[in-house]
Coordinates of C-alpha atoms in Angstrom, one line a residue:
M184 CA -83.6 -16.5 56.6
G185 CA -82.3 -17.6 53.2
T186 CA -78.9 -19.3 52.9
E187 CA -77.0 -16.6 54.8
G188 CA -75.3 -18.2 57.7
N189 CA -77.0 -21.6 57.4
Y190 CA -74.3 -24.0 58.4
L191 CA -76.3 -27.2 58.4
R192 CA -74.8 -28.4 55.1
Q193 CA -71.2 -27.5 56.0
R194 CA -68.7 -29.3 58.3
T195 CA -69.8 -28.5 61.8
P196 CA -69.6 -29.9 65.3
L197 CA -72.8 -31.8 64.3
N198 CA -70.7 -34.0 62.1
N199 CA -69.4 -35.7 65.3
L200 CA -72.9 -36.7 66.5
P201 CA -74.6 -40.0 66.0
G202 CA -76.6 -39.9 62.8
K203 CA -80.1 -39.9 64.5
W204 CA -79.0 -37.0 66.7
R205 CA -77.5 -35.1 63.8
A206 CA -80.6 -35.6 61.6
G207 CA -82.9 -34.6 64.5
V208 CA -80.9 -31.4 65.2
Q209 CA -81.0 -30.5 61.5
Q210 CA -84.8 -31.1 61.4
F211 CA -85.3 -29.0 64.5
V212 CA -83.3 -26.1 63.1
L213 CA -85.3 -26.2 59.8
Q214 CA -88.6 -26.2 61.7
V215 CA -87.5 -23.3 63.9
E216 CA -86.5 -21.3 60.9
E217 CA -89.9 -21.9 59.3
R218 CA -91.9 -21.2 62.4
F219 CA -89.9 -18.4 64.1
Q220 CA -87.6 -16.9 61.4
P221 CA -84.8 -16.6 64.0
L222 CA -82.0 -14.1 63.7
C223 CA -79.6 -16.8 65.0
V224 CA -79.6 -20.4 66.2
I225 CA -76.5 -21.2 68.3
L226 CA -75.2 -24.7 69.1
Y227 CA -73.3 -24.4 72.4
G228 CA -72.1 -26.6 75.3
S229 CA -70.3 -29.9 75.0
V230 CA -71.4 -30.7 71.5
A231 CA -70.1 -27.3 70.2
K232 CA -66.8 -27.8 72.1
G233 CA -66.4 -31.4 70.9
T234 CA -66.4 -32.8 74.5
H235 CA -69.8 -34.5 74.5
T236 CA -70.4 -38.0 75.6
T237 CA -73.3 -40.5 75.2
V238 CA -75.1 -38.9 78.1
S239 CA -74.7 -35.3 76.9
D240 CA -77.6 -33.2 75.6
V241 CA -77.5 -30.9 72.6
D242 CA -77.7 -27.3 73.9
M243 CA -79.1 -24.7 71.6
I244 CA -80.1 -21.0 71.8
V245 CA -82.6 -19.5 69.5
I246 CA -82.7 -15.7 69.1
A247 CA -85.9 -14.5 67.4
E248 CA -88.3 -11.5 67.5
N249 CA -91.6 -13.3 67.4
L250 CA -91.5 -15.4 70.6
A251 CA -94.3 -15.8 73.1
S252 CA -93.9 -13.3 76.0
D253 CA -94.4 -16.1 78.5
F254 CA -91.1 -18.0 79.0
W255 CA -92.8 -21.3 79.8
E256 CA -95.0 -21.0 76.7
R257 CA -91.8 -20.6 74.7
L258 CA -90.3 -23.7 76.2
R259 CA -93.4 -25.7 75.3
A260 CA -93.4 -24.4 71.7
F261 CA -89.8 -25.4 71.3
N262 CA -90.3 -28.7 73.1
D263 CA -93.1 -29.5 70.6
L264 CA -90.5 -29.2 67.8
R265 CA -87.9 -31.4 69.5
P266 CA -87.4 -34.7 67.7
R267 CA -88.1 -37.9 69.6
G268 CA -85.0 -39.7 70.8
V269 CA -82.7 -36.6 70.5
P270 CA -81.6 -35.1 73.8
L271 CA -82.0 -31.5 72.7
E272 CA -82.3 -28.6 75.1
A273 CA -83.3 -25.3 73.4
L274 CA -83.6 -22.0 75.1
A275 CA -85.2 -19.0 73.2
Y276 CA -84.7 -15.3 73.7
T277 CA -85.6 -12.1 72.0
P278 CA -82.7 -10.0 70.7
A279 CA -83.3 -7.5 73.5
E280 CA -83.3 -10.3 76.1
F281 CA -80.1 -11.9 74.8
A282 CA -78.4 -8.5 74.6
Q283 CA -79.4 -7.9 78.2
M284 CA -77.9 -11.3 79.2
L285 CA -74.6 -10.2 77.6
D286 CA -74.8 -6.9 79.4
D287 CA -75.4 -8.8 82.7
Y288 CA -72.4 -11.1 81.9
S289 CA -74.6 -14.2 81.8
I290 CA -72.3 -17.2 81.7
T291 CA -74.8 -19.0 79.4
A292 CA -74.8 -16.1 76.9
L293 CA -71.1 -15.4 77.1
D294 CA -70.2 -19.1 76.7
A295 CA -72.6 -19.5 73.9
V296 CA -71.1 -16.7 71.9
T297 CA -67.4 -17.5 72.7
Q298 CA -67.6 -21.3 72.5
G299 CA -70.7 -21.8 70.4
Y300 CA -71.3 -22.4 66.7
P301 CA -74.0 -20.7 64.6
L302 CA -76.3 -23.2 62.8
S303 CA -78.2 -20.3 61.3
G304 CA -77.7 -16.5 61.3
G305 CA -73.9 -16.3 61.0
L306 CA -73.9 -12.6 60.4
Y307 CA -75.9 -11.9 63.5
F308 CA -73.7 -14.3 65.5
A309 CA -70.6 -12.4 64.2
G310 CA -72.2 -9.2 65.7
L311 CA -72.6 -11.0 69.0
Q312 CA -69.0 -12.1 68.9
Q313 CA -67.9 -8.5 68.2
K314 CA -69.8 -7.3 71.3
V315 CA -68.1 -9.9 73.5
E316 CA -64.7 -9.0 72.1
E317 CA -65.4 -5.4 73.1
L318 CA -66.2 -6.5 76.6
K319 CA -63.1 -8.6 76.7
A320 CA -61.0 -5.6 75.5
K321 CA -62.4 -3.7 78.5
G322 CA -61.2 -6.4 80.9
L323 CA -63.8 -9.1 80.9
R324 CA -62.2 -12.5 81.1
R325 CA -63.2 -16.2 81.5
T326 CA -62.0 -18.0 84.6
A327 CA -62.5 -21.7 85.3
R328 CA -66.0 -21.1 86.7
A329 CA -67.2 -17.7 85.7
W330 CA -66.7 -14.5 83.7
R331 CA -65.0 -11.8 85.7
W332 CA -63.7 -8.2 85.3

């Protein structure tokens, strides 16, 4: 992945996390990069928005080509990388799956792209943002509870 779009060393929403959580998330992202060579790792949810509390978890989406075809196997693989004591929730999708989620107006995908923060793969993330902007230009909008036309 190189240094393109690796935001771990810059000022990010991670800076507002407790030190153990921040270090755990950074360790997780580095392990994911080594094992899966993701196109993008997105921090989303309350941590990305700066509204997290002590009972929040750290929500992340990993977009990578070389994922197990079985979704549960994927979850186990990413759970194995999760640092102890860090409430990290990682979901993993192939690029085609994530693109389909955007096409299906998935609230998770749309919120991750519009409110999330790339921890890796900034250029890929910018492309996702462009796709969402095109949908918004056609009339897609966020309401209090959903995305609507």
